[in-house]
Amino acid sequence: MIKEMDIEEFNYVITKELYNKIDKMIEEKNLPMENAILLLKHAGYLKILKNIWIFDFRNSSLNKRIEKMIVEENQKKKEEKNEKFLVDLCECYISLRTGFPPELLLICVPCLLKAASDKEETEEVQKDVEMALFALCFIEENKIFEQKQYLKEM
Protein backbone atom coordinates (compact mmCIF):
# COMPACT_ATOMS: atom_id res chain seq x y z
CA MET A 1 0.00 0.00 0.00
CA ILE A 2 2.84 2.40 0.85
CA LYS A 3 4.40 1.80 -2.58
CA GLU A 4 1.30 3.19 -4.27
CA MET A 5 1.25 6.43 -2.25
CA ASP A 6 2.35 9.70 -3.73
CA ILE A 7 4.34 12.18 -1.64
CA GLU A 8 1.28 13.98 -0.25
CA GLU A 9 -0.40 10.73 0.80
CA PHE A 10 2.82 9.44 2.34
CA ASN A 11 3.23 12.63 4.40
CA TYR A 12 -0.42 12.47 5.46
CA VAL A 13 -0.20 8.86 6.67
CA ILE A 14 3.37 8.56 7.94
CA THR A 15 3.31 11.13 10.74
CA LYS A 16 4.68 11.71 14.21
CA GLU A 17 1.39 10.42 15.59
CA LEU A 18 1.84 7.14 13.70
CA TYR A 19 5.40 6.75 15.01
CA ASN A 20 4.15 7.45 18.54
CA LYS A 21 1.37 4.84 18.11
CA ILE A 22 3.92 2.29 16.93
CA ASP A 23 6.06 3.12 19.97
CA LYS A 24 3.07 2.67 22.27
CA MET A 25 2.21 -0.67 20.63
CA ILE A 26 5.80 -1.85 21.17
CA GLU A 27 5.67 -0.69 24.81
CA GLU A 28 2.39 -2.53 25.41
CA LYS A 29 3.75 -5.62 23.62
CA ASN A 30 0.98 -5.46 20.99
CA LEU A 31 3.59 -5.21 18.23
CA PRO A 32 6.72 -7.36 18.40
CA MET A 33 9.91 -5.39 17.79
CA GLU A 34 10.82 -7.66 14.85
CA ASN A 35 7.56 -6.73 13.08
CA ALA A 36 8.02 -3.05 13.89
CA ILE A 37 11.52 -3.18 12.39
CA LEU A 38 10.20 -4.73 9.17
CA LEU A 39 7.51 -2.06 8.88
CA LEU A 40 9.91 0.78 9.65
CA LYS A 41 12.61 -0.47 7.29
CA HIS A 42 10.03 -0.67 4.51
CA ALA A 43 8.71 2.84 5.23
CA GLY A 44 12.27 4.20 5.40
CA TYR A 45 13.25 2.47 2.16
CA LEU A 46 10.27 3.96 0.34
CA LYS A 47 10.85 7.37 1.93
CA ILE A 48 14.33 7.35 0.46
CA LEU A 49 13.20 6.02 -2.94
CA LYS A 50 10.50 8.67 -3.23
CA ASN A 51 12.96 11.32 -1.98
CA ILE A 52 10.62 12.45 0.77
CA TRP A 53 12.05 14.64 3.50
CA ILE A 54 9.95 14.25 6.60
CA PHE A 55 10.97 15.42 10.01
CA ASP A 56 8.22 13.78 12.07
CA PHE A 57 10.30 10.76 13.05
CA ARG A 58 12.98 12.93 14.67
CA ASN A 59 10.41 14.34 17.14
CA SER A 60 8.66 11.07 17.94
CA SER A 61 8.90 8.84 20.98
CA LEU A 62 9.81 5.98 18.64
CA ASN A 63 12.95 7.86 17.60
CA LYS A 64 13.99 8.12 21.23
CA ARG A 65 13.28 4.42 21.78
CA ILE A 66 15.37 3.36 18.79
CA GLU A 67 18.25 5.68 19.76
CA LYS A 68 18.24 4.19 23.26
CA MET A 69 18.11 0.64 21.90
CA ILE A 70 21.04 1.29 19.54
CA VAL A 71 23.18 2.63 22.37
CA GLU A 72 22.19 -0.20 24.74
CA GLU A 73 22.79 -2.94 22.16
CA ASN A 74 26.14 -1.44 21.23
CA GLN A 75 27.24 -1.34 24.89
CA LYS A 76 26.64 -5.05 25.41
CA LYS A 77 29.63 -7.34 25.59
CA LYS A 78 30.62 -8.95 22.32
CA GLU A 79 29.20 -12.37 23.23
CA GLU A 80 25.87 -10.84 24.31
CA LYS A 81 25.50 -8.42 21.41
CA ASN A 82 23.01 -9.28 18.65
CA GLU A 83 24.77 -7.86 15.57
CA LYS A 84 21.84 -8.49 13.22
CA PHE A 85 19.45 -6.68 15.56
CA LEU A 86 21.85 -3.74 15.84
CA VAL A 87 22.17 -3.55 12.04
CA ASP A 88 18.38 -3.59 11.69
CA LEU A 89 18.00 -0.81 14.26
CA CYS A 90 20.65 1.30 12.53
CA GLU A 91 19.02 0.79 9.12
CA CYS A 92 15.63 1.87 10.49
CA TYR A 93 17.09 4.84 12.24
CA ILE A 94 19.13 6.13 9.31
CA SER A 95 16.42 5.57 6.72
CA LEU A 96 13.74 7.37 8.74
CA ARG A 97 15.70 10.21 10.27
CA THR A 98 17.26 13.38 8.90
CA GLY A 99 20.17 14.94 10.73
CA PHE A 100 22.07 12.48 12.86
CA PRO A 101 23.68 12.99 16.25
CA PRO A 102 27.42 12.26 15.87
CA GLU A 103 27.45 9.78 18.76
CA LEU A 104 24.91 7.60 16.93
CA LEU A 105 26.82 7.85 13.64
CA LEU A 106 29.85 6.55 15.53
CA ILE A 107 27.81 3.43 16.33
CA CYS A 108 25.77 3.00 13.14
CA VAL A 109 28.40 3.60 10.45
CA PRO A 110 30.89 0.93 11.59
CA CYS A 111 28.00 -1.47 12.20
CA LEU A 112 26.59 -0.93 8.70
CA LEU A 113 30.04 -1.08 7.09
CA LYS A 114 30.62 -4.44 8.75
CA ALA A 115 27.25 -5.72 7.50
CA ALA A 116 27.94 -4.38 3.99
CA SER A 117 31.27 -6.18 3.84
CA ASP A 118 29.77 -9.67 4.38
CA LYS A 119 31.03 -11.81 1.52
CA GLU A 120 28.63 -14.71 1.97
CA GLU A 121 26.71 -15.24 -1.27
CA THR A 122 23.35 -16.44 -0.04
CA GLU A 123 20.33 -14.46 -1.20
CA GLU A 124 19.37 -13.44 2.36
CA VAL A 125 22.87 -12.14 3.16
CA GLN A 126 23.03 -10.25 -0.13
CA LYS A 127 19.72 -8.51 0.68
CA ASP A 128 21.16 -7.54 4.07
CA VAL A 129 24.30 -6.19 2.37
CA GLU A 130 22.19 -4.15 -0.07
CA MET A 131 20.09 -2.68 2.75
CA ALA A 132 23.22 -1.75 4.73
CA LEU A 133 24.73 -0.06 1.67
CA PHE A 134 21.44 1.68 0.94
CA ALA A 135 21.30 3.06 4.50
CA LEU A 136 24.92 4.22 4.31
CA CYS A 137 24.18 6.12 1.12
CA PHE A 138 21.51 8.14 2.87
CA ILE A 139 23.75 9.65 5.52
CA GLU A 140 24.03 13.26 4.53
CA GLU A 141 27.34 15.02 4.75
CA ASN A 142 28.05 16.12 8.26
CA LYS A 143 31.02 18.28 9.22
CA ILE A 144 31.49 16.30 12.44
CA PHE A 145 31.37 13.02 10.52
CA GLU A 146 34.82 12.56 9.05
CA GLN A 147 35.55 9.82 6.56
CA LYS A 148 38.95 9.17 8.15
CA GLN A 149 37.19 7.68 11.17
CA TYR A 150 35.89 4.78 9.10
CA LEU A 151 38.81 3.94 6.81
CA LYS A 152 39.73 0.95 8.99
CA GLU A 153 36.21 -0.52 8.63
CA MET A 154 36.14 0.20 4.88
mmCIF file of C-alpha atoms in Angstrom:
data_model
loop_
_atom_site.group_PDB
_atom_site.id
_atom_site.type_symbol
_atom_site.label_atom_id
_atom_site.label_comp_id
_atom_site.label_asym_id
_atom_site.label_seq_id
_atom_site.Cartn_x
_atom_site.Cartn_y
_atom_site.Cartn_z
ATOM 1 C CA MET A 1 0.000 0.000 0.000
ATOM 2 C CA ILE A 2 2.843 2.401 0.848
ATOM 3 C CA LYS A 3 4.398 1.798 -2.579
ATOM 4 C CA GLU A 4 1.304 3.192 -4.271
ATOM 5 C CA MET A 5 1.249 6.426 -2.248
ATOM 6 C CA ASP A 6 2.350 9.699 -3.726
ATOM 7 C CA ILE A 7 4.339 12.176 -1.642
ATOM 8 C CA GLU A 8 1.280 13.982 -0.252
ATOM 9 C CA GLU A 9 -0.400 10.733 0.804
ATOM 10 C CA PHE A 10 2.820 9.437 2.343
ATOM 11 C CA ASN A 11 3.235 12.628 4.399
ATOM 12 C CA TYR A 12 -0.415 12.469 5.463
ATOM 13 C CA VAL A 13 -0.201 8.855 6.666
ATOM 14 C CA ILE A 14 3.371 8.558 7.942
ATOM 15 C CA THR A 15 3.306 11.130 10.741
ATOM 16 C CA LYS A 16 4.684 11.715 14.214
ATOM 17 C CA GLU A 17 1.395 10.420 15.593
ATOM 18 C CA LEU A 18 1.838 7.137 13.699
ATOM 19 C CA TYR A 19 5.397 6.748 15.006
ATOM 20 C CA ASN A 20 4.153 7.453 18.538
ATOM 21 C CA LYS A 21 1.373 4.843 18.107
ATOM 22 C CA ILE A 22 3.919 2.286 16.929
ATOM 23 C CA ASP A 23 6.065 3.119 19.969
ATOM 24 C CA LYS A 24 3.074 2.668 22.266
ATOM 25 C CA MET A 25 2.211 -0.669 20.634
ATOM 26 C CA ILE A 26 5.797 -1.851 21.173
ATOM 27 C CA GLU A 27 5.673 -0.686 24.809
ATOM 28 C CA GLU A 28 2.390 -2.527 25.405
ATOM 29 C CA LYS A 29 3.754 -5.615 23.617
ATOM 30 C CA ASN A 30 0.981 -5.460 20.992
ATOM 31 C CA LEU A 31 3.588 -5.213 18.229
ATOM 32 C CA PRO A 32 6.724 -7.363 18.397
ATOM 33 C CA MET A 33 9.910 -5.390 17.786
ATOM 34 C CA GLU A 34 10.817 -7.660 14.846
ATOM 35 C CA ASN A 35 7.555 -6.733 13.081
ATOM 36 C CA ALA A 36 8.018 -3.053 13.892
ATOM 37 C CA ILE A 37 11.518 -3.182 12.394
ATOM 38 C CA LEU A 38 10.197 -4.727 9.168
ATOM 39 C CA LEU A 39 7.507 -2.063 8.885
ATOM 40 C CA LEU A 40 9.915 0.784 9.654
ATOM 41 C CA LYS A 41 12.612 -0.469 7.285
ATOM 42 C CA HIS A 42 10.028 -0.671 4.514
ATOM 43 C CA ALA A 43 8.709 2.840 5.230
ATOM 44 C CA GLY A 44 12.269 4.201 5.398
ATOM 45 C CA TYR A 45 13.247 2.472 2.157
ATOM 46 C CA LEU A 46 10.269 3.960 0.337
ATOM 47 C CA LYS A 47 10.846 7.368 1.935
ATOM 48 C CA ILE A 48 14.328 7.349 0.462
ATOM 49 C CA LEU A 49 13.204 6.023 -2.941
ATOM 50 C CA LYS A 50 10.501 8.669 -3.227
ATOM 51 C CA ASN A 51 12.961 11.323 -1.977
ATOM 52 C CA ILE A 52 10.617 12.445 0.772
ATOM 53 C CA TRP A 53 12.054 14.636 3.504
ATOM 54 C CA ILE A 54 9.950 14.247 6.597
ATOM 55 C CA PHE A 55 10.974 15.416 10.014
ATOM 56 C CA ASP A 56 8.221 13.781 12.074
ATOM 57 C CA PHE A 57 10.296 10.760 13.052
ATOM 58 C CA ARG A 58 12.976 12.927 14.673
ATOM 59 C CA ASN A 59 10.412 14.342 17.141
ATOM 60 C CA SER A 60 8.662 11.068 17.937
ATOM 61 C CA SER A 61 8.895 8.841 20.980
ATOM 62 C CA LEU A 62 9.810 5.976 18.637
ATOM 63 C CA ASN A 63 12.950 7.860 17.596
ATOM 64 C CA LYS A 64 13.993 8.123 21.232
ATOM 65 C CA ARG A 65 13.278 4.420 21.780
ATOM 66 C CA ILE A 66 15.373 3.365 18.789
ATOM 67 C CA GLU A 67 18.245 5.681 19.762
ATOM 68 C CA LYS A 68 18.239 4.189 23.263
ATOM 69 C CA MET A 69 18.106 0.635 21.898
ATOM 70 C CA ILE A 70 21.041 1.289 19.537
ATOM 71 C CA VAL A 71 23.184 2.631 22.375
ATOM 72 C CA GLU A 72 22.194 -0.198 24.741
ATOM 73 C CA GLU A 73 22.793 -2.937 22.165
ATOM 74 C CA ASN A 74 26.142 -1.442 21.233
ATOM 75 C CA GLN A 75 27.239 -1.337 24.891
ATOM 76 C CA LYS A 76 26.640 -5.046 25.412
ATOM 77 C CA LYS A 77 29.635 -7.336 25.586
ATOM 78 C CA LYS A 78 30.622 -8.952 22.318
ATOM 79 C CA GLU A 79 29.202 -12.367 23.230
ATOM 80 C CA GLU A 80 25.865 -10.841 24.313
ATOM 81 C CA LYS A 81 25.496 -8.417 21.406
ATOM 82 C CA ASN A 82 23.013 -9.285 18.654
ATOM 83 C CA GLU A 83 24.775 -7.858 15.568
ATOM 84 C CA LYS A 84 21.838 -8.487 13.224
ATOM 85 C CA PHE A 85 19.447 -6.677 15.559
ATOM 86 C CA LEU A 86 21.847 -3.739 15.840
ATOM 87 C CA VAL A 87 22.172 -3.546 12.043
ATOM 88 C CA ASP A 88 18.378 -3.592 11.689
ATOM 89 C CA LEU A 89 17.996 -0.812 14.264
ATOM 90 C CA CYS A 90 20.645 1.300 12.531
ATOM 91 C CA GLU A 91 19.023 0.787 9.117
ATOM 92 C CA CYS A 92 15.626 1.865 10.488
ATOM 93 C CA TYR A 93 17.090 4.842 12.242
ATOM 94 C CA ILE A 94 19.129 6.131 9.311
ATOM 95 C CA SER A 95 16.424 5.571 6.716
ATOM 96 C CA LEU A 96 13.742 7.375 8.741
ATOM 97 C CA ARG A 97 15.703 10.215 10.268
ATOM 98 C CA THR A 98 17.257 13.383 8.901
ATOM 99 C CA GLY A 99 20.172 14.942 10.725
ATOM 100 C CA PHE A 100 22.072 12.480 12.855
ATOM 101 C CA PRO A 101 23.683 12.988 16.251
ATOM 102 C CA PRO A 102 27.423 12.259 15.866
ATOM 103 C CA GLU A 103 27.445 9.777 18.755
ATOM 104 C CA LEU A 104 24.912 7.596 16.928
ATOM 105 C CA LEU A 105 26.817 7.846 13.644
ATOM 106 C CA LEU A 106 29.851 6.551 15.532
ATOM 107 C CA ILE A 107 27.813 3.428 16.327
ATOM 108 C CA CYS A 108 25.773 2.998 13.139
ATOM 109 C CA VAL A 109 28.396 3.605 10.450
ATOM 110 C CA PRO A 110 30.885 0.928 11.586
ATOM 111 C CA CYS A 111 27.997 -1.472 12.204
ATOM 112 C CA LEU A 112 26.589 -0.930 8.698
ATOM 113 C CA LEU A 113 30.039 -1.079 7.092
ATOM 114 C CA LYS A 114 30.623 -4.440 8.754
ATOM 115 C CA ALA A 115 27.249 -5.716 7.502
ATOM 116 C CA ALA A 116 27.941 -4.380 3.992
ATOM 117 C CA SER A 117 31.273 -6.184 3.839
ATOM 118 C CA ASP A 118 29.767 -9.665 4.383
ATOM 119 C CA LYS A 119 31.033 -11.815 1.523
ATOM 120 C CA GLU A 120 28.629 -14.713 1.969
ATOM 121 C CA GLU A 121 26.715 -15.236 -1.270
ATOM 122 C CA THR A 122 23.347 -16.436 -0.039
ATOM 123 C CA GLU A 123 20.328 -14.465 -1.195
ATOM 124 C CA GLU A 124 19.374 -13.439 2.355
ATOM 125 C CA VAL A 125 22.871 -12.141 3.160
ATOM 126 C CA GLN A 126 23.032 -10.247 -0.130
ATOM 127 C CA LYS A 127 19.722 -8.508 0.681
ATOM 128 C CA ASP A 128 21.161 -7.540 4.074
ATOM 129 C CA VAL A 129 24.303 -6.194 2.367
ATOM 130 C CA GLU A 130 22.187 -4.153 -0.065
ATOM 131 C CA MET A 131 20.087 -2.680 2.751
ATOM 132 C CA ALA A 132 23.215 -1.751 4.727
ATOM 133 C CA LEU A 133 24.734 -0.057 1.665
ATOM 134 C CA PHE A 134 21.437 1.680 0.940
ATOM 135 C CA ALA A 135 21.299 3.062 4.496
ATOM 136 C CA LEU A 136 24.922 4.218 4.314
ATOM 137 C CA CYS A 137 24.176 6.121 1.119
ATOM 138 C CA PHE A 138 21.508 8.140 2.871
ATOM 139 C CA ILE A 139 23.751 9.646 5.525
ATOM 140 C CA GLU A 140 24.026 13.263 4.532
ATOM 141 C CA GLU A 141 27.335 15.018 4.749
ATOM 142 C CA ASN A 142 28.047 16.125 8.264
ATOM 143 C CA LYS A 143 31.019 18.277 9.219
ATOM 144 C CA ILE A 144 31.493 16.300 12.440
ATOM 145 C CA PHE A 145 31.365 13.020 10.525
ATOM 146 C CA GLU A 146 34.818 12.556 9.053
ATOM 147 C CA GLN A 147 35.545 9.821 6.564
ATOM 148 C CA LYS A 148 38.947 9.166 8.154
ATOM 149 C CA GLN A 149 37.191 7.683 11.174
ATOM 150 C CA TYR A 150 35.894 4.776 9.099
ATOM 151 C CA LEU A 151 38.814 3.943 6.809
ATOM 152 C CA LYS A 152 39.727 0.946 8.986
ATOM 153 C CA GLU A 153 36.209 -0.517 8.629
ATOM 154 C CA MET A 154 36.143 0.200 4.885
#
